[in-house]
Amino acid sequence: LIVPVLASPSMAGRSPLARKVQHKEADRYHYGELRRALIDAALAIVGREGLEALSLRAVARRVGVSPTATYNHFRDKASLLGAAAEVGVRELDRQLREAAGGVRGPGERLEAIGLAYVMFAIAHPTHFRLLGAPELGDKNAQPELLGAYEAAYGVLLDAVKECQAAGVVRTGEPRTLALAAWCTVHGAAWLIVDGQVCVAGIASKPESLARDVVRALFKGLSARNERA
Amino acid sequence: LIVPVLASPSMAGRSPLARKVQHKEADRYHYGELRRALIDAALAIVGREGLEALSLRAVARRVGVSPTATYNHFRDKASLLGAAAEVGVRELDRQLREAAGGVRGPGERLEAIGLAYVMFAIAHPTHFRLLGAPELGDKNAQPELLGAYEAAYGVLLDAVKECQAAGVVRTGEPRTLALAAWCTVHGAAWLIVDGQVCVAGIASKPESLARDVVRALFKGLSARNERA
DNA sequence: ACCTGAACACCGTTCAAGT
DNA sequence: ACCTGAACACCGTTCAAGT
């Protein structure tokens, strides 16, 4: 469960000057490269020092560029964080698909996806926090980020449809069922990274909570499911 | 669904000077009163201007006191926000109990509690966001806040136990089932206030999402529950 | 087109000083 | 015991200026 793009020190991390490309005669970034370097630096800061350490100035500092240089590539701080969050969501998406690919049965696949969602949050708590941070601002202003979320949701939705076709998930609007599943794993993930759950003695270990919650999602609470 | 303590302009809001009590000869707050005024001001700011406008200095400004005066009553900003969040959690707790009290059958009661949880987030999105904000810092440093969360979880837990006794919820560790329910409604609430859901066209209206998710929680996804 | 540096209005926190 | 005011090191953002 190692995530290079999130966990590694990122190419533009340690010695930014060494990574600058010779742009004609000047010592500058190619177009688009500084943008990417800023995003990588933001992800590195979140991963190492946490979300509260993620300031626009700190990002610029890490890349070795003036704070105001960022405004050539991002409208504002929320836009920069949004771009970083988008990378995070795409990585989450990738891990969900990877988890789905490792399993044959459609029911087990759906379960694996739900588990992978919570496990991503456990493995990368600070990154996961960024994905739903208030600092991202209005989501309508970040269509790409919204699209990334939709794609990740699509993994869940497809799995639900497969399960219905195979007869392991009950009938019903697939979008509604997938949404319920998303809410459950998202809620579990958030309660875990927020520390509202394990520290209060409500749940024991994050991993077992993840398992329990996904199983309950399938089985439901109703006693009418008892002798199924 | 009106919440006086959260929605009203709070006593210490408009004219702070008028609310100061005559403390012997000086024009100061009684012990404990400034603390409460700061908390009220914090809640008022969150409700009116959002979480991002909630600074320690803004709170002090609203009460009409020096920024440094807050340090006599709170260790730091996280501690002040934590105290405000605690009030919010207790209000949520109150609304869950109120929703539970309005219903007779145990199954309907549990459903009403889950619905009330999501409805609270819909009615007070900025306050709900405060309850899980990264700015609160480490939850271990805020035992009262943790206790408030536990109490709210207790409402859910008691309802689950009642349901099991009445035979409308299946057998199983009640803490685990209640936790799964909490994850689901919390996830739904968070996705709604975060704007990840309705704006992306994934769900239609927040209220119907809340209903659908709570019903799915009971029924479960498994096809083995189909003909129950 | 892209970057710098100075500037502005903020912010959390510490510290010395007042009563 | 409780509050103020000055100070420090930050922050996001704007703007004029450089190439």
Short mmCIF file of C-alpha atoms (C1' of nucleotides) in Angstrom, two decimals:
data_model
loop_
_atom_site.label_atom_id
_atom_site.label_comp_id
_atom_site.label_asym_id
_atom_site.label_seq_id
_atom_site.Cartn_x
_atom_site.Cartn_y
_atom_site.Cartn_z
CA LEU A 1 0.00 0.00 0.00
CA ILE A 2 2.79 2.38 -0.90
CA VAL A 3 1.95 5.50 -2.85
CA PRO A 4 4.93 6.94 -4.67
CA VAL A 5 3.28 10.12 -5.82
CA LEU A 6 2.10 10.91 -2.31
CA ALA A 7 4.70 9.32 -0.08
CA SER A 8 7.93 9.94 -1.93
CA PRO A 9 9.87 13.16 -1.38
CA SER A 10 8.73 14.29 -4.85
CA MET A 11 11.23 15.20 -7.51
CA ALA A 12 11.02 18.92 -6.87
CA GLY A 13 11.57 18.45 -3.16
CA ARG A 14 15.11 18.59 -1.90
CA SER A 15 17.12 20.64 -4.29
CA PRO A 16 14.86 22.70 -6.49
CA LEU A 17 17.69 24.46 -8.28
CA ALA A 18 19.08 21.17 -9.53
CA ARG A 19 15.79 20.44 -11.21
CA LYS A 20 15.41 23.65 -13.12
CA VAL A 21 15.65 23.15 -16.82
CA GLN A 22 17.73 25.32 -19.03
CA HIS A 23 15.15 27.51 -20.69
CA LYS A 24 17.08 29.06 -23.55
CA GLU A 25 19.65 31.11 -21.68
CA ALA A 26 17.69 31.83 -18.51
CA ASP A 27 17.57 29.65 -15.38
CA ARG A 28 13.81 29.10 -15.27
CA TYR A 29 11.15 26.44 -15.25
CA HIS A 30 9.57 25.28 -18.47
CA TYR A 31 5.98 26.24 -18.85
CA GLY A 32 3.83 23.95 -16.73
CA GLU A 33 6.74 22.59 -14.81
CA LEU A 34 6.61 25.11 -11.99
CA ARG A 35 2.89 24.43 -11.73
CA ARG A 36 3.57 20.74 -11.26
CA ALA A 37 6.44 21.45 -8.86
CA LEU A 38 4.15 23.57 -6.70
CA ILE A 39 1.55 20.82 -6.57
CA ASP A 40 4.18 18.24 -5.64
CA ALA A 41 5.58 20.52 -2.95
CA ALA A 42 2.09 21.03 -1.53
CA LEU A 43 1.53 17.27 -1.34
CA ALA A 44 4.93 16.77 0.28
CA ILE A 45 4.22 19.40 2.93
CA VAL A 46 0.81 17.94 3.72
CA GLY A 47 2.30 14.48 4.04
CA ARG A 48 5.23 15.48 6.24
CA GLU A 49 4.01 18.38 8.33
CA GLY A 50 0.24 18.12 8.07
CA LEU A 51 -2.50 20.24 6.61
CA GLU A 52 -2.05 23.15 9.01
CA ALA A 53 1.52 23.65 7.76
CA LEU A 54 0.33 23.96 4.17
CA SER A 55 0.62 27.65 3.36
CA LEU A 56 1.09 29.19 -0.02
CA ARG A 57 4.32 30.78 1.13
CA ALA A 58 5.65 27.48 2.48
CA VAL A 59 4.97 25.83 -0.86
CA ALA A 60 6.80 28.57 -2.72
CA ARG A 61 9.67 28.39 -0.22
CA ARG A 62 10.04 24.64 -0.73
CA VAL A 63 10.22 25.02 -4.48
CA GLY A 64 12.63 27.92 -4.15
CA VAL A 65 10.51 30.55 -5.79
CA SER A 66 8.92 33.84 -4.78
CA PRO A 67 5.47 33.57 -3.14
CA THR A 68 3.95 35.76 -5.80
CA ALA A 69 5.21 33.51 -8.57
CA THR A 70 2.45 31.06 -7.69
CA TYR A 71 -0.14 33.52 -8.93
CA ASN A 72 1.02 32.93 -12.46
CA HIS A 73 -0.24 29.37 -12.21
CA PHE A 74 -3.06 29.46 -9.67
CA ARG A 75 -5.83 31.94 -9.06
CA ASP A 76 -5.39 31.79 -5.31
CA LYS A 77 -4.49 29.47 -2.45
CA ALA A 78 -7.72 27.50 -2.73
CA SER A 79 -6.95 26.84 -6.38
CA LEU A 80 -3.47 25.51 -5.57
CA LEU A 81 -4.82 23.30 -2.79
CA GLY A 82 -7.55 22.18 -5.13
CA ALA A 83 -5.01 21.07 -7.72
CA ALA A 84 -3.12 19.16 -5.04
CA ALA A 85 -6.34 17.59 -3.78
CA GLU A 86 -7.15 16.55 -7.33
CA VAL A 87 -3.90 14.60 -7.52
CA GLY A 88 -4.81 13.00 -4.21
CA VAL A 89 -8.26 12.02 -5.43
CA ARG A 90 -6.81 10.51 -8.59
CA GLU A 91 -4.38 8.50 -6.47
CA LEU A 92 -7.30 7.32 -4.35
CA ASP A 93 -9.13 6.43 -7.55
CA ARG A 94 -6.09 4.43 -8.70
CA GLN A 95 -5.94 2.51 -5.44
CA LEU A 96 -9.64 1.71 -5.58
CA ARG A 97 -9.21 0.27 -9.08
CA GLU A 98 -6.16 -1.65 -7.97
CA ALA A 99 -8.08 -3.14 -5.07
CA ALA A 100 -10.92 -4.00 -7.43
CA GLY A 101 -8.54 -5.70 -9.85
CA GLY A 102 -7.14 -8.04 -7.23
CA VAL A 103 -10.42 -9.84 -6.66
CA ARG A 104 -12.56 -12.10 -8.85
CA GLY A 105 -16.08 -12.25 -7.36
CA PRO A 106 -18.19 -9.09 -7.77
CA GLY A 107 -19.32 -9.12 -4.14
CA GLU A 108 -15.79 -9.47 -2.83
CA ARG A 109 -14.71 -6.80 -5.27
CA LEU A 110 -17.21 -4.26 -3.95
CA GLU A 111 -16.15 -5.11 -0.43
CA ALA A 112 -12.48 -4.70 -1.37
CA ILE A 113 -13.16 -1.28 -2.86
CA GLY A 114 -14.91 -0.07 0.27
CA LEU A 115 -12.10 -1.39 2.41
CA ALA A 116 -9.48 0.22 0.18
CA TYR A 117 -11.22 3.58 0.59
CA VAL A 118 -10.91 3.50 4.36
CA MET A 119 -7.41 2.04 4.19
CA PHE A 120 -6.28 4.94 2.00
CA ALA A 121 -7.39 7.33 4.72
CA ILE A 122 -5.62 5.30 7.40
CA ALA A 123 -2.40 5.13 5.37
CA HIS A 124 -2.47 8.80 4.34
CA PRO A 125 -4.47 10.65 6.99
CA THR A 126 -3.13 14.11 6.24
CA HIS A 127 -3.65 13.74 2.50
CA PHE A 128 -7.14 12.40 3.04
CA ARG A 129 -7.89 15.40 5.20
CA LEU A 130 -6.83 17.69 2.39
CA LEU A 131 -9.41 16.09 0.08
CA GLY A 132 -12.26 17.40 2.20
CA ALA A 133 -10.62 20.46 3.71
CA PRO A 134 -12.58 23.68 4.07
CA GLU A 135 -9.58 25.52 2.62
CA LEU A 136 -10.50 24.13 -0.81
CA GLY A 137 -13.35 26.61 -0.94
CA ASP A 138 -16.34 26.29 -3.22
CA LYS A 139 -16.23 23.07 -5.19
CA ASN A 140 -18.11 24.66 -8.07
CA ALA A 141 -15.06 26.78 -8.74
CA GLN A 142 -12.95 23.62 -9.18
CA PRO A 143 -14.56 21.53 -11.90
CA GLU A 144 -11.51 19.29 -12.36
CA LEU A 145 -11.54 18.35 -8.69
CA LEU A 146 -15.23 17.61 -8.91
CA GLY A 147 -14.56 15.46 -11.95
CA ALA A 148 -11.91 13.51 -10.08
CA TYR A 149 -14.39 12.82 -7.30
CA GLU A 150 -16.97 11.69 -9.80
CA ALA A 151 -14.48 9.29 -11.36
CA ALA A 152 -13.68 7.72 -7.99
CA TYR A 153 -17.38 7.42 -7.28
CA GLY A 154 -17.68 5.72 -10.66
CA VAL A 155 -15.50 2.86 -9.46
CA LEU A 156 -17.97 2.21 -6.68
CA LEU A 157 -20.94 2.63 -8.99
CA ASP A 158 -19.63 0.18 -11.57
CA ALA A 159 -18.95 -2.40 -8.90
CA VAL A 160 -22.49 -2.04 -7.59
CA LYS A 161 -23.92 -2.54 -11.08
CA GLU A 162 -21.77 -5.62 -11.58
CA CYS A 163 -22.97 -6.99 -8.29
CA GLN A 164 -26.57 -6.43 -9.24
CA ALA A 165 -26.03 -8.16 -12.56
CA ALA A 166 -24.50 -11.11 -10.70
CA GLY A 167 -27.34 -11.11 -8.22
CA VAL A 168 -25.28 -10.50 -5.11
CA VAL A 169 -26.59 -7.00 -4.47
CA ARG A 170 -30.30 -6.37 -4.13
CA THR A 171 -32.37 -4.49 -6.66
CA GLY A 172 -32.67 -0.73 -6.41
CA GLU A 173 -31.35 2.41 -8.05
CA PRO A 174 -27.61 1.67 -8.42
CA ARG A 175 -26.70 5.31 -7.92
CA THR A 176 -28.50 5.35 -4.60
CA LEU A 177 -26.89 2.14 -3.39
CA ALA A 178 -23.42 3.27 -4.46
CA LEU A 179 -23.98 6.60 -2.75
CA ALA A 180 -24.96 4.89 0.49
CA ALA A 181 -21.81 2.80 0.27
CA TRP A 182 -19.72 5.91 -0.35
CA CYS A 183 -21.25 7.69 2.62
CA THR A 184 -20.46 4.77 4.88
CA VAL A 185 -16.81 4.35 3.95
CA HIS A 186 -16.28 8.10 3.76
CA GLY A 187 -17.79 8.54 7.21
CA ALA A 188 -15.65 5.75 8.64
CA ALA A 189 -12.54 7.24 7.04
CA TRP A 190 -13.31 10.71 8.32
CA LEU A 191 -14.09 9.64 11.87
CA ILE A 192 -10.82 7.72 11.94
CA VAL A 193 -8.53 10.45 10.65
CA ASP A 194 -10.37 12.99 12.79
CA GLY A 195 -9.62 10.90 15.87
CA GLN A 196 -13.21 10.96 17.01
CA VAL A 197 -13.49 7.24 17.20
CA CYS A 198 -10.56 5.20 18.36
CA VAL A 199 -9.32 7.56 21.00
CA ALA A 200 -12.73 7.81 22.64
CA GLY A 201 -12.78 4.07 23.16
CA ILE A 202 -15.80 3.81 20.88
CA ALA A 203 -13.93 1.64 18.42
CA SER A 204 -10.83 -0.41 18.99
CA LYS A 205 -8.51 -0.45 16.01
CA PRO A 206 -9.04 1.49 12.75
CA GLU A 207 -8.53 -1.58 10.60
CA SER A 208 -11.12 -3.67 12.40
CA LEU A 209 -13.51 -0.74 12.34
CA ALA A 210 -13.12 -0.59 8.58
CA ARG A 211 -13.90 -4.29 8.27
CA ASP A 212 -16.90 -4.14 10.60
CA VAL A 213 -18.38 -1.14 8.87
CA VAL A 214 -18.10 -2.60 5.37
CA ARG A 215 -19.67 -5.86 6.51
CA ALA A 216 -22.53 -4.01 8.21
CA LEU A 217 -23.05 -2.07 5.00
CA PHE A 218 -23.75 -5.30 3.15
CA LYS A 219 -25.76 -6.98 5.81
CA GLY A 220 -27.84 -4.00 6.95
CA LEU A 221 -29.22 -3.39 10.40
CA SER A 222 -32.70 -4.80 9.92
CA ALA A 223 -33.64 -7.99 11.75
CA ARG A 224 -35.49 -9.07 8.64
CA ASN A 225 -32.08 -9.85 7.16
CA GLU A 226 -31.31 -12.15 10.06
CA ARG A 227 -32.00 -15.55 8.52
CA ALA A 228 -30.68 -14.73 5.09
CA LEU B 1 -35.57 22.83 13.46
CA ILE B 2 -34.51 26.14 14.95
CA VAL B 3 -31.47 26.18 17.21
CA PRO B 4 -31.43 29.18 19.51
CA VAL B 5 -27.99 28.63 20.89
CA LEU B 6 -26.48 28.35 17.43
CA ALA B 7 -28.71 30.50 15.27
CA SER B 8 -29.52 33.45 17.51
CA PRO B 9 -27.25 36.48 17.59
CA SER B 10 -26.07 35.34 21.04
CA MET B 11 -26.37 37.59 24.02
CA ALA B 12 -22.82 38.80 23.90
CA GLY B 13 -23.12 39.69 20.24
CA ARG B 14 -24.23 43.14 19.37
CA SER B 15 -23.31 45.45 22.24
CA PRO B 16 -20.75 43.78 24.47
CA LEU B 17 -20.36 46.78 26.74
CA ALA B 18 -24.02 46.68 27.65
CA ARG B 19 -23.61 43.13 28.85
CA LYS B 20 -20.68 43.68 31.13
CA VAL B 21 -21.59 43.24 34.75
CA GLN B 22 -20.57 45.66 37.41
CA HIS B 23 -17.74 43.87 39.10
CA LYS B 24 -17.30 45.84 42.30
CA GLU B 25 -16.23 49.20 40.92
CA ALA B 26 -14.52 48.07 37.72
CA ASP B 27 -16.17 47.61 34.33
CA ARG B 28 -15.24 43.95 33.76
CA TYR B 29 -16.68 40.55 33.14
CA HIS B 30 -17.43 38.24 36.00
CA TYR B 31 -15.22 35.22 36.15
CA GLY B 32 -16.37 32.72 33.58
CA GLU B 33 -18.55 35.17 31.77
CA LEU B 34 -15.93 36.33 29.30
CA ARG B 35 -15.15 32.69 28.59
CA ARG B 36 -18.77 32.04 27.71
CA ALA B 37 -18.97 35.27 25.71
CA LEU B 38 -15.96 34.23 23.65
CA ILE B 39 -17.52 30.85 22.92
CA ASP B 40 -20.80 32.47 21.90
CA ALA B 41 -18.97 34.91 19.68
CA ALA B 42 -17.07 32.08 18.02
CA LEU B 43 -20.31 30.24 17.28
CA ALA B 44 -21.89 33.41 15.93
CA ILE B 45 -18.97 34.07 13.58
CA VAL B 46 -18.98 30.50 12.30
CA GLY B 47 -22.71 30.68 11.65
CA ARG B 48 -22.66 34.04 9.89
CA GLU B 49 -19.34 34.21 8.11
CA GLY B 50 -18.18 30.62 7.99
CA LEU B 51 -15.33 28.66 9.46
CA GLU B 52 -12.61 30.45 7.53
CA ALA B 53 -13.60 33.76 9.17
CA LEU B 54 -13.19 32.29 12.63
CA SER B 55 -9.96 33.78 13.96
CA LEU B 56 -9.01 34.30 17.56
CA ARG B 57 -8.66 38.02 16.91
CA ALA B 58 -12.07 38.24 15.27
CA VAL B 59 -13.66 36.57 18.26
CA ALA B 60 -12.00 39.02 20.65
CA ARG B 61 -13.01 41.91 18.41
CA ARG B 62 -16.64 40.84 18.44
CA VAL B 63 -16.70 40.64 22.22
CA GLY B 64 -14.91 43.95 22.49
CA VAL B 65 -11.82 42.72 24.26
CA SER B 66 -8.10 42.57 23.56
CA PRO B 67 -6.90 39.52 21.60
CA THR B 68 -4.55 38.56 24.39
CA ALA B 69 -7.36 38.52 26.94
CA THR B 70 -8.50 35.23 25.48
CA TYR B 71 -5.37 33.54 26.79
CA ASN B 72 -6.68 33.91 30.33
CA HIS B 73 -9.47 31.51 29.47
CA PHE B 74 -8.09 29.29 26.72
CA ARG B 75 -4.71 27.73 26.20
CA ASP B 76 -4.68 28.57 22.52
CA LYS B 77 -6.90 28.95 19.47
CA ALA B 78 -7.54 25.21 19.19
CA SER B 79 -8.77 25.18 22.76
CA LEU B 80 -11.23 28.03 22.09
CA LEU B 81 -12.51 26.36 18.94
CA GLY B 82 -12.74 23.11 20.86
CA ALA B 83 -14.94 24.71 23.48
CA ALA B 84 -17.17 26.14 20.76
CA ALA B 85 -17.29 22.78 19.00
CA GLU B 86 -18.27 21.17 22.28
CA VAL B 87 -21.32 23.43 22.51
CA GLY B 88 -22.14 22.47 18.96
CA VAL B 89 -21.87 18.76 19.68
CA ARG B 90 -24.10 19.14 22.73
CA GLU B 91 -26.67 20.92 20.61
CA LEU B 92 -26.48 18.10 18.07
CA ASP B 93 -26.91 15.66 20.94
CA ARG B 94 -29.98 17.58 22.09
CA GLN B 95 -31.52 17.47 18.63
CA LEU B 96 -30.89 13.74 18.31
CA ARG B 97 -32.69 13.15 21.62
CA GLU B 98 -35.50 15.44 20.55
CA ALA B 99 -35.90 13.52 17.31
CA ALA B 100 -35.84 10.26 19.26
CA GLY B 101 -38.52 11.52 21.64
CA GLY B 102 -40.98 12.33 18.87
CA VAL B 103 -41.35 8.72 17.74
CA ARG B 104 -42.83 5.63 19.41
CA GLY B 105 -41.53 2.54 17.59
CA PRO B 106 -37.86 1.69 18.23
CA GLY B 107 -37.13 1.13 14.53
CA GLU B 108 -38.67 4.42 13.54
CA ARG B 109 -36.81 6.05 16.41
CA LEU B 110 -33.42 4.85 15.21
CA GLU B 111 -34.28 5.99 11.72
CA ALA B 112 -35.36 9.41 13.05
CA ILE B 113 -32.07 9.80 14.92
CA GLY B 114 -30.04 9.05 11.82
CA LEU B 115 -32.10 11.45 9.80
CA ALA B 116 -31.79 14.15 12.46
CA TYR B 117 -28.01 13.81 12.34
CA VAL B 118 -27.86 14.56 8.64
CA MET B 119 -30.52 17.25 8.94
CA PHE B 120 -28.47 19.03 11.57
CA ALA B 121 -25.60 19.23 9.11
CA ILE B 122 -27.90 20.51 6.38
CA ALA B 123 -29.43 23.15 8.64
CA HIS B 124 -26.11 24.27 10.13
CA PRO B 125 -23.41 23.43 7.59
CA THR B 126 -20.79 25.82 8.93
CA HIS B 127 -21.29 24.70 12.52
CA PHE B 128 -21.16 21.08 11.49
CA ARG B 129 -17.93 21.75 9.71
CA LEU B 130 -16.46 23.18 12.88
CA LEU B 131 -17.19 19.92 14.72
CA GLY B 132 -14.72 18.05 12.52
CA ALA B 133 -12.36 20.87 11.61
CA PRO B 134 -8.61 20.28 11.50
CA GLU B 135 -8.19 23.51 13.46
CA LEU B 136 -9.42 21.69 16.55
CA GLY B 137 -6.09 19.93 16.75
CA ASP B 138 -5.48 16.76 18.69
CA LYS B 139 -8.67 15.43 20.22
CA ASN B 140 -6.75 13.89 23.12
CA ALA B 141 -6.01 17.39 24.36
CA GLN B 142 -9.75 18.12 24.53
CA PRO B 143 -11.33 15.50 26.79
CA GLU B 144 -14.59 17.44 27.22
CA LEU B 145 -15.10 17.58 23.47
CA LEU B 146 -14.43 13.88 23.25
CA GLY B 147 -16.95 13.30 26.01
CA ALA B 148 -19.56 15.31 24.15
CA TYR B 149 -19.01 13.14 21.09
CA GLU B 150 -19.32 10.01 23.15
CA ALA B 151 -22.60 11.23 24.61
CA ALA B 152 -24.03 11.86 21.15
CA TYR B 153 -22.88 8.43 20.05
CA GLY B 154 -24.63 7.09 23.14
CA VAL B 155 -27.98 8.23 21.77
CA LEU B 156 -27.42 6.09 18.72
CA LEU B 157 -26.11 3.20 20.76
CA ASP B 158 -29.11 3.19 23.11
CA ALA B 159 -31.50 3.26 20.17
CA VAL B 160 -29.72 0.27 18.61
CA LYS B 161 -29.98 -1.69 21.86
CA GLU B 162 -33.68 -0.88 22.14
CA CYS B 163 -34.18 -2.05 18.59
CA GLN B 164 -32.41 -5.30 19.28
CA ALA B 165 -34.53 -5.88 22.38
CA ALA B 166 -37.63 -5.27 20.30
CA GLY B 167 -36.34 -7.56 17.58
CA VAL B 168 -36.28 -5.01 14.77
CA VAL B 169 -32.50 -4.88 14.50
CA ARG B 170 -30.50 -8.03 13.92
CA THR B 171 -28.21 -9.60 16.48
CA GLY B 172 -24.62 -8.50 16.71
CA GLU B 173 -22.36 -6.38 18.88
CA PRO B 174 -24.47 -3.23 19.45
CA ARG B 175 -21.41 -0.98 19.55
CA THR B 176 -20.38 -2.20 16.13
CA LEU B 177 -23.83 -1.71 14.63
CA ALA B 178 -24.18 1.76 16.15
CA LEU B 179 -20.75 2.66 14.87
CA ALA B 180 -21.66 1.57 11.35
CA ALA B 181 -24.79 3.71 11.57
CA TRP B 182 -22.78 6.66 12.81
CA CYS B 183 -20.26 6.31 9.96
CA THR B 184 -23.06 6.28 7.42
CA VAL B 185 -24.91 9.38 8.63
CA HIS B 186 -21.65 11.18 9.35
CA GLY B 187 -20.38 10.43 5.87
CA ALA B 188 -23.62 11.59 4.29
CA ALA B 189 -23.54 14.77 6.35
CA TRP B 190 -19.94 15.49 5.49
CA LEU B 191 -20.31 14.85 1.76
CA ILE B 192 -23.30 17.18 1.74
CA VAL B 193 -21.74 20.11 3.60
CA ASP B 194 -18.55 19.61 1.64
CA GLY B 195 -20.45 19.97 -1.60
CA GLN B 196 -18.96 16.81 -3.06
CA VAL B 197 -22.25 15.25 -3.76
CA CYS B 198 -25.13 17.37 -4.92
CA VAL B 199 -23.18 19.73 -7.09
CA ALA B 200 -21.51 16.90 -8.97
CA GLY B 201 -24.87 15.56 -10.00
CA ILE B 202 -24.21 12.39 -8.05
CA ALA B 203 -27.14 12.99 -5.75
CA SER B 204 -30.14 15.19 -6.32
CA LYS B 205 -31.32 16.92 -3.16
CA PRO B 206 -29.63 16.68 0.25
CA GLU B 207 -32.86 15.76 2.02
CA SER B 208 -33.65 12.87 -0.27
CA LEU B 209 -30.05 11.70 -0.04
CA ALA B 210 -30.41 11.63 3.73
CA ARG B 211 -33.57 9.53 3.45
CA ASP B 212 -32.10 7.12 0.91
CA VAL B 213 -28.92 6.58 2.88
CA VAL B 214 -30.71 5.88 6.16
CA ARG B 215 -33.02 3.41 4.47
CA ALA B 216 -30.10 1.66 2.78
CA LEU B 217 -28.40 1.45 6.15
CA PHE B 218 -31.29 -0.63 7.45
CA LYS B 219 -31.84 -2.72 4.42
CA GLY B 220 -28.23 -3.39 3.54
CA LEU B 221 -26.82 -4.00 0.08
CA SER B 222 -26.88 -7.78 0.03
CA ALA B 223 -29.31 -9.55 -2.29
CA ARG B 224 -29.91 -12.05 0.47
CA ASN B 225 -32.03 -9.37 2.13
CA GLU B 226 -34.17 -9.09 -0.98
CA ARG B 227 -37.25 -11.07 -0.01
CA ALA B 228 -37.25 -10.04 3.64
"C1'" DA C 1 4.88 35.22 -20.43
"C1'" DC C 2 6.81 34.76 -16.14
"C1'" DC C 3 9.19 36.19 -12.00
"C1'" DT C 4 10.76 39.48 -8.09
"C1'" DG C 5 10.35 42.67 -4.13
"C1'" DA C 6 7.93 45.94 -1.49
"C1'" DA C 7 3.76 46.69 0.66
"C1'" DC C 8 -0.86 45.96 3.00
"C1'" DA C 9 -3.94 44.06 6.11
"C1'" DC C 10 -4.29 40.37 8.50
"C1'" DC C 11 -3.03 36.25 11.77
"C1'" DG C 12 -1.48 33.37 16.53
"C1'" DT C 13 1.33 33.93 20.33
"C1'" DT C 14 4.68 35.88 23.87
"C1'" DC C 15 5.96 39.18 27.12
"C1'" DA C 16 6.22 43.09 29.99
"C1'" DA C 17 3.28 46.08 32.22
"C1'" DG C 18 -0.77 47.71 34.44
"C1'" DT C 19 -5.01 47.15 38.09
"C1'" DA D 1 -6.72 37.23 38.86
"C1'" DC D 2 -7.47 39.44 34.75
"C1'" DC D 3 -6.67 42.68 31.05
"C1'" DT D 4 -3.87 45.87 27.78
"C1'" DG D 5 -0.39 47.17 24.26
"C1'" DA D 6 3.75 46.48 21.88
"C1'" DA D 7 6.21 43.18 19.48
"C1'" DC D 8 7.46 38.96 16.65
"C1'" DA D 9 7.15 35.85 13.05
"C1'" DC D 10 4.07 34.53 10.16
"C1'" DC D 11 0.09 34.63 6.48
"C1'" DG D 12 -2.70 35.66 1.53
"C1'" DT D 13 -2.90 38.97 -1.89
"C1'" DT D 14 -2.02 43.24 -4.80
"C1'" DC D 15 0.85 46.04 -7.44
"C1'" DA D 16 4.64 48.10 -9.73
"C1'" DA D 17 8.69 46.75 -11.78
"C1'" DG D 18 11.89 43.93 -14.12
"C1'" DT D 19 13.27 40.28 -18.18
#
